[in-house]
XYZ file of C-alpha atoms in Angstrom:
464
model
C 82.803 184.855 150.028
C 83.368 181.456 148.582
C 81.501 180.746 145.211
C 81.079 176.365 144.593
C 81.690 175.437 140.813
C 79.158 172.619 139.869
C 80.239 169.528 138.102
C 77.685 167.432 135.962
C 78.668 165.551 132.663
C 75.151 165.117 131.630
C 75.879 167.634 128.598
C 78.546 165.697 127.727
C 77.198 162.413 127.347
C 74.186 164.275 125.009
C 77.084 165.525 122.956
C 78.861 162.360 122.688
C 75.380 160.580 121.645
C 75.198 163.041 118.817
C 78.600 162.553 117.331
C 78.170 158.598 117.547
C 74.812 159.114 115.825
C 76.681 161.393 113.336
C 79.846 159.045 112.867
C 77.010 155.710 112.213
C 75.575 157.933 109.564
C 78.346 159.039 108.003
C 79.821 155.271 108.354
C 76.529 153.659 106.318
C 76.226 156.206 103.920
C 79.662 155.323 102.723
C 78.991 151.001 103.062
C 76.560 152.172 100.938
C 78.070 154.051 98.545
C 80.962 151.723 98.297
C 78.982 148.378 97.472
C 75.697 150.148 95.777
C 77.668 152.694 93.475
C 79.570 150.006 91.470
C 76.291 147.700 91.250
C 74.168 150.522 90.540
C 76.870 151.104 87.564
C 77.251 147.189 86.847
C 73.455 147.538 85.862
C 73.368 150.141 84.012
C 76.565 148.696 82.135
C 74.477 145.509 81.740
C 71.043 147.274 80.691
C 73.381 148.934 77.481
C 74.902 145.358 76.482
C 71.253 144.217 76.036
C 70.260 146.960 74.589
C 72.489 146.630 72.215
C 72.163 142.985 71.471
C 68.735 143.518 71.151
C 69.535 146.432 68.451
C 72.052 144.060 67.005
C 69.170 141.080 66.227
C 67.335 143.917 64.532
C 70.795 144.243 62.434
C 70.672 140.133 61.656
C 67.478 140.483 60.401
C 68.096 143.427 58.072
C 71.855 142.405 57.309
C 69.907 139.077 56.384
C 67.403 140.780 53.900
C 70.257 142.310 52.009
C 72.133 139.301 51.918
C 70.037 136.798 50.430
C 68.226 139.307 47.519
C 64.568 139.740 49.477
C 66.073 143.951 49.574
C 68.243 146.029 48.408
C 68.904 148.109 51.255
C 68.219 148.574 54.931
C 68.576 151.449 57.752
C 69.751 150.104 60.898
C 69.201 152.869 64.180
C 72.008 151.710 66.890
C 72.709 153.906 70.124
C 75.964 153.977 70.968
C 75.446 154.542 74.616
C 79.682 155.276 75.298
C 80.734 152.518 73.484
C 82.915 152.326 70.405
C 81.296 150.423 66.899
C 83.515 149.121 64.250
C 82.903 147.992 60.870
C 85.551 145.296 60.357
C 84.926 144.437 56.435
C 88.665 145.128 55.370
C 91.646 142.567 54.056
C 93.625 142.642 57.699
C 89.996 142.015 59.168
C 89.389 138.810 56.452
C 92.412 137.124 58.524
C 90.629 136.808 61.799
C 86.916 135.899 60.235
C 86.783 133.601 57.543
C 85.275 130.338 57.000
C 87.358 127.204 54.822
C 85.242 124.382 54.247
C 87.509 121.241 53.634
C 85.871 117.545 51.692
C 88.136 114.990 52.931
C 87.871 111.230 52.054
C 88.330 108.405 55.009
C 91.887 107.890 54.598
C 92.574 112.488 54.235
C 90.043 112.747 57.799
C 92.127 110.037 59.382
C 95.589 111.934 58.983
C 93.927 115.514 59.710
C 91.764 114.291 62.771
C 95.307 112.574 63.837
C 98.334 114.923 63.065
C 96.096 118.121 61.597
C 93.398 119.533 63.608
C 94.123 123.055 63.775
C 93.769 126.099 61.548
C 95.014 125.590 58.345
C 95.845 121.698 58.835
C 94.359 120.415 55.489
C 97.292 122.355 54.010
C 99.483 119.696 54.761
C 97.270 116.579 52.751
C 96.449 118.557 50.372
C 92.643 117.881 50.914
C 90.048 120.104 48.844
C 88.925 123.013 50.053
C 87.110 126.797 49.541
C 86.840 129.064 51.648
C 84.572 132.675 52.135
C 85.998 135.461 54.038
C 83.076 136.854 56.938
C 83.912 140.076 58.499
C 82.300 141.849 61.268
C 80.173 144.447 62.433
C 80.788 145.035 66.369
C 80.160 147.475 69.254
C 82.458 147.514 72.236
C 81.133 148.649 75.942
C 84.663 149.116 77.754
C 85.401 145.140 77.927
C 81.925 143.335 76.267
C 81.826 143.409 73.184
C 78.554 142.611 70.782
C 79.075 141.669 66.933
C 77.118 140.189 64.057
C 79.666 137.894 62.282
C 78.577 135.158 59.419
C 74.559 135.716 59.873
C 75.238 135.285 63.457
C 75.081 137.661 66.558
C 77.740 137.185 69.085
C 78.471 138.385 72.187
C 81.800 138.387 74.488
C 82.335 138.718 78.347
C 85.599 140.298 79.678
C 86.052 136.522 80.577
C 86.720 135.713 77.200
C 83.768 133.826 76.883
C 81.212 134.119 74.187
C 78.158 133.280 74.079
C 75.077 133.306 70.569
C 72.850 135.615 70.728
C 71.372 135.155 67.569
C 72.054 132.207 65.548
C 74.163 132.161 62.291
C 72.266 131.200 58.451
C 72.810 127.075 58.664
C 70.577 125.392 57.211
C 69.636 121.293 57.095
C 67.000 119.441 56.063
C 68.400 115.873 56.696
C 69.955 115.369 53.891
C 70.724 119.575 52.783
C 72.991 121.800 54.514
C 72.682 124.741 52.800
C 75.011 127.582 53.830
C 74.906 131.043 52.626
C 78.664 132.900 53.934
C 77.457 136.672 54.672
C 80.706 138.742 53.832
C 80.462 142.520 55.633
C 82.442 144.445 53.404
C 83.545 147.906 54.699
C 85.782 149.479 57.327
C 84.678 152.528 59.562
C 84.626 153.533 63.509
C 82.674 155.541 65.529
C 82.790 155.995 69.065
C 80.643 158.641 71.561
C 76.676 158.392 72.796
C 74.811 159.086 70.196
C 72.237 157.782 68.416
C 73.648 156.329 64.382
C 72.413 154.411 61.671
C 73.911 151.624 59.666
C 73.533 151.972 55.719
C 73.848 148.330 53.923
C 73.375 147.407 50.711
C 73.826 144.520 47.895
C 74.188 144.830 44.466
C 76.031 141.488 43.652
C 74.434 138.156 43.023
C 75.628 135.779 45.896
C 79.450 133.886 44.555
C 78.103 130.136 44.375
C 81.072 127.724 45.976
C 79.469 124.628 46.164
C 78.547 123.027 43.731
C 81.440 124.424 41.229
C 81.912 121.822 38.209
C 84.729 123.851 36.962
C 86.611 122.557 40.416
C 85.174 118.904 40.694
C 82.660 119.754 43.605
C 79.422 118.380 42.863
C 76.687 117.163 44.784
C 75.921 114.342 45.581
C 78.773 114.773 47.550
C 81.261 112.038 47.159
C 83.653 112.910 50.430
C 83.300 110.965 53.556
C 83.450 113.872 55.221
C 82.877 117.526 55.464
C 84.948 119.523 58.105
C 83.954 123.181 58.530
C 86.781 125.503 60.232
C 85.740 129.156 61.414
C 87.754 131.106 62.357
C 86.691 134.117 64.417
C 86.761 136.058 67.833
C 83.573 133.891 68.855
C 85.107 130.405 68.029
C 84.216 129.271 71.319
C 80.380 130.211 70.875
C 80.284 129.045 67.031
C 81.787 125.765 68.641
C 78.923 125.401 71.018
C 76.132 126.376 68.621
C 77.645 123.416 66.789
C 77.543 121.163 69.066
C 73.695 122.181 70.186
C 73.047 120.860 66.991
C 72.068 117.492 65.763
C 74.113 116.875 62.721
C 77.408 118.356 63.541
C 80.101 118.061 66.305
C 82.585 120.888 67.064
C 85.871 121.198 68.471
C 88.390 124.062 69.267
C 91.391 124.690 68.205
C 92.162 127.500 71.034
C 95.827 128.949 69.848
C 94.252 130.047 66.186
C 90.713 131.002 67.705
C 89.024 128.268 65.729
C 85.666 126.048 65.966
C 85.990 122.907 63.971
C 82.748 121.354 62.971
C 82.254 117.895 61.186
C 79.601 116.648 59.088
C 79.055 112.898 58.279
C 78.405 112.159 54.530
C 76.345 109.566 53.570
C 77.768 107.253 50.228
C 74.895 106.255 47.444
C 72.739 103.045 48.529
C 70.912 100.711 47.161
C 71.766 98.487 44.203
C 74.506 99.577 41.865
C 77.600 97.984 40.254
C 79.999 96.748 42.544
C 83.108 99.116 42.903
C 86.411 98.614 43.874
C 86.750 99.943 46.874
C 83.154 100.540 47.650
C 82.053 102.850 51.003
C 80.062 102.332 53.833
C 78.804 105.911 55.272
C 78.431 106.460 59.566
C 75.822 103.581 60.686
C 73.137 104.860 63.735
C 74.180 103.294 66.316
C 71.367 104.209 68.454
C 69.408 101.293 67.187
C 69.642 97.565 67.557
C 69.647 96.498 63.997
C 70.199 99.883 61.544
C 71.609 97.407 58.424
C 68.524 96.469 56.298
C 70.343 94.589 53.168
C 74.311 94.191 52.835
C 74.409 91.567 50.061
C 76.351 90.792 46.982
C 75.447 89.229 43.567
C 79.392 88.083 42.504
C 80.045 87.261 38.730
C 82.605 84.964 37.223
C 84.637 86.623 34.990
C 86.655 83.652 33.081
C 86.021 79.807 32.441
C 86.928 78.981 36.061
C 84.371 80.289 37.006
C 84.355 81.368 41.004
C 86.470 78.521 42.421
C 89.700 79.930 42.156
C 88.070 82.096 45.217
C 90.143 80.942 47.949
C 90.383 83.219 51.354
C 89.041 85.730 50.044
C 88.743 89.025 52.208
C 86.233 91.819 51.956
C 87.461 94.337 54.681
C 87.875 97.729 56.360
C 89.623 99.980 58.510
C 89.040 103.057 60.454
C 91.832 104.261 63.130
C 93.031 101.476 64.764
C 89.883 99.129 63.898
C 89.952 97.006 61.569
C 87.141 94.579 60.001
C 87.060 91.912 57.731
C 85.072 88.965 55.740
C 86.377 86.237 54.832
C 85.077 83.896 51.687
C 86.360 80.491 50.009
C 84.383 78.406 47.731
C 84.365 75.111 48.425
C 82.280 72.583 46.526
C 80.175 74.830 44.579
C 79.502 77.109 47.750
C 80.607 80.230 49.275
C 81.360 79.861 52.716
C 81.331 82.796 55.143
C 84.457 81.448 56.622
C 85.512 83.778 59.316
C 84.764 87.534 60.618
C 87.413 88.976 62.438
C 87.103 92.240 64.427
C 90.701 94.077 65.563
C 91.148 97.226 67.743
C 95.208 97.741 68.046
C 94.065 100.048 70.501
C 93.006 97.695 73.285
C 95.306 96.019 75.236
C 96.182 92.066 75.477
C 94.014 90.271 73.069
C 92.653 92.468 70.420
C 91.022 90.577 67.830
C 87.259 89.178 68.442
C 86.689 86.224 65.443
C 83.890 84.349 64.513
C 83.285 81.101 62.385
C 81.243 79.816 60.103
C 80.090 76.786 58.552
C 77.560 77.477 56.093
C 78.008 78.746 52.449
C 75.784 80.007 49.570
C 75.103 77.566 46.453
C 77.103 78.831 43.458
C 75.030 78.827 40.241
C 75.311 77.754 36.571
C 78.697 77.230 35.545
C 82.467 78.071 34.526
C 81.860 82.130 32.861
C 78.066 82.111 33.864
C 78.713 80.830 37.594
C 77.278 83.555 40.007
C 76.746 83.405 43.735
C 74.472 85.684 45.735
C 76.231 86.690 49.349
C 73.718 88.373 52.446
C 75.803 89.527 55.084
C 72.419 89.752 57.093
C 70.926 86.547 56.520
C 69.859 84.949 60.016
C 69.749 81.667 59.174
C 73.469 81.527 59.324
C 75.261 80.450 62.322
C 78.246 82.018 63.345
C 80.691 80.651 66.498
C 82.813 82.520 68.871
C 86.074 81.400 69.454
C 88.143 83.166 71.894
C 87.490 82.514 75.292
C 86.931 86.508 76.284
C 85.605 89.964 73.944
C 85.905 93.625 74.781
C 83.240 94.708 72.295
C 80.641 91.593 72.622
C 78.456 91.237 75.807
C 76.638 88.664 74.553
C 77.269 84.875 76.392
C 76.429 83.148 73.961
C 78.919 81.616 71.751
C 76.314 81.323 68.607
C 75.327 84.026 66.901
C 73.214 84.524 63.696
C 75.229 86.096 60.776
C 72.735 88.917 60.647
C 73.554 89.728 64.643
C 77.709 89.910 64.081
C 77.080 91.733 60.952
C 75.130 94.394 62.659
C 77.324 94.142 65.923
C 80.726 95.326 64.205
C 79.106 97.336 61.350
C 78.713 100.101 64.067
C 81.495 99.336 65.392
C 83.742 99.870 62.064
C 81.465 103.223 61.362
C 81.470 105.097 64.606
C 84.393 107.479 63.205
C 82.635 107.999 59.692
C 82.280 106.412 56.681
C 84.912 104.014 55.880
C 86.289 102.462 52.742
C 85.381 98.458 52.095
C 88.500 96.518 49.823
C 88.479 93.612 48.753
C 91.395 90.900 47.447
C 91.975 87.165 47.117
C 94.936 85.041 48.228
C 95.124 83.757 45.207
C 96.774 84.490 41.831
C 94.292 86.404 40.022
C 90.739 87.693 41.061
C 87.688 85.224 39.759
C 85.057 88.488 40.355
C 84.135 90.340 37.268
C 83.370 93.211 38.743
C 81.519 94.998 36.331
C 78.913 92.729 36.188
C 78.658 92.099 40.150
C 76.748 94.679 41.869
C 76.347 95.381 45.951
C 72.944 96.257 47.436
C 73.632 98.369 50.741
C 70.851 99.994 52.562
C 70.978 101.153 56.337
C 69.667 103.911 58.765
C 72.911 106.689 58.739
C 73.710 108.596 61.754
C 71.074 112.121 61.920
C 73.661 114.134 61.508
C 74.611 112.761 57.362
C 74.475 114.997 53.932
C 74.099 113.599 50.878
C 73.678 117.674 49.359
C 75.830 121.017 49.730
C 74.717 124.322 48.430
C 77.569 127.262 49.788
C 77.485 130.795 48.970
C 79.228 133.371 49.129
C 76.493 136.860 49.648
C 78.545 139.498 50.037
C 76.758 143.244 51.951
C 78.637 146.733 52.051
C 77.670 148.563 55.024
C 79.125 151.979 56.381
C 77.847 154.440 59.027
C 75.806 157.275 58.206
C-alpha cells in the first residue's frame, strides 16, 4: 500500500510573515535608537548648559555685591553635572584675560588705526595706557564653556563662537563712562557630578586707575579717543556687546583674541581762549544742522593791527581728508575768501572749493583792532567753483556760509575729533591769541565722553 505525502506551503508563508514583522520591528527600533539617543543626549547636554548659565548669572550678581562693597562675602552653589569648574585667577591666566585702556589724541589714533590696531599696538606709538587683569571662573561641559569674566557671563560653543549671557560692568550716562573691572584672584579646579560651592570675598578697597593725578590722568578728558583692548577667550562676544551699545564701536583682532572698543571724547565747548591748535569733537552727522556756534573774536597784537592777516588759514586733517577755511584782510574787512575740502582717497578730482565775497568788519584801529568772524553766518553767500562734486548733492552753485560749514564739519569729524591749526602766509602772525577767543557749540555724537572713571575691583574666589 502506497502512502501519498501531502504537500502544502500555507505554513511556510505564515512563518515568513512573522520573520518579516520581527525584522521590521528590530530595524525600526534600531533606527529609533540611532537617531533618538544622540538627540536625547543633546537635550540633556543643552539642559545642563542652560542650568549652568543660570547658576553663573547668580554668581555674577553675588560677585558684583562683593566687588562693589555691598557685601563682604558670598557663597554660591554650582552643580557640576559631570563637568569641570576652574577658577583662573593667577598670573598665567591673566595673560589671556585682561583689559588695557588707551588714551589717544587725533594723531595717535590715526597712527594706531592705520598701523597698530592689534593687541599691544599702542606700544609702537608710545600711547598713554593703563591696564587691569580680569581672570575668570569657568565651567566646561564637553566642548562648551560657560564663564564669568569682567563682570559678565559668557557662553562659548563648540564651533568657537561666544555669546553674552549677562552684560559686563560698563555704565554710561551720556557723559561719563564708569568701568569697574572685576579681577578674580584664586586658582583651583574640580570635576565630577556633585554640587559644590564657591566662596567669594573681598577685603580691599577698589584701586582707582582713572582719574589718576600721579600719572597726569584727569577729568574732563583731554584725549580725543578712548580705546579699550579686551583680551579674552570670549573676545567676539565682548565685541558684539560693545557694538550693541549706542556709545561704543568695536572690532576684533582675531589672532590675538582681542576685542577693540572705541569711544569718542567731547572737547570743551562754549567760549574759551583761542588755543593753538583747538579741537572739535565728533559731530552728530545724523542731524542736518548740528552746529550751533563756530565763531572767533580776533584781537590784534601789534600796532599794525590785523592788516597783515594775509591768506590766513584755519585747517584740520583727518586721515585722507583736509578742510581749510581761508581768510584775508582787505579794506578793513576780513573776508572768507574760500572753503576748500580735499579727500585724497577719491579718484580723479578730489577737491571741492567754495569762494566767498563778503567780509566781517574790522573794529577800532592799530593794536586795538578786533573782528568777529562767524563761520555759521547764514547771510554770507559762497559760490561753488568746480564743475563736479563728490560730497555735495545740491545742484545750486550758491549756498550760504552756514550750509557749507555745516556740511564739511560733519565730514571732517566723521572719524572722530580733529585738531584745527592756524597759519598765515605773512612774515608774522598778527593775532594775539591770549586775548582772542573761540566759541564752539554743537551736537556731538551720542557715544561721546567727557568723563571716565575706572577702578580695579579684586575678588578672591575658592572652592569649598
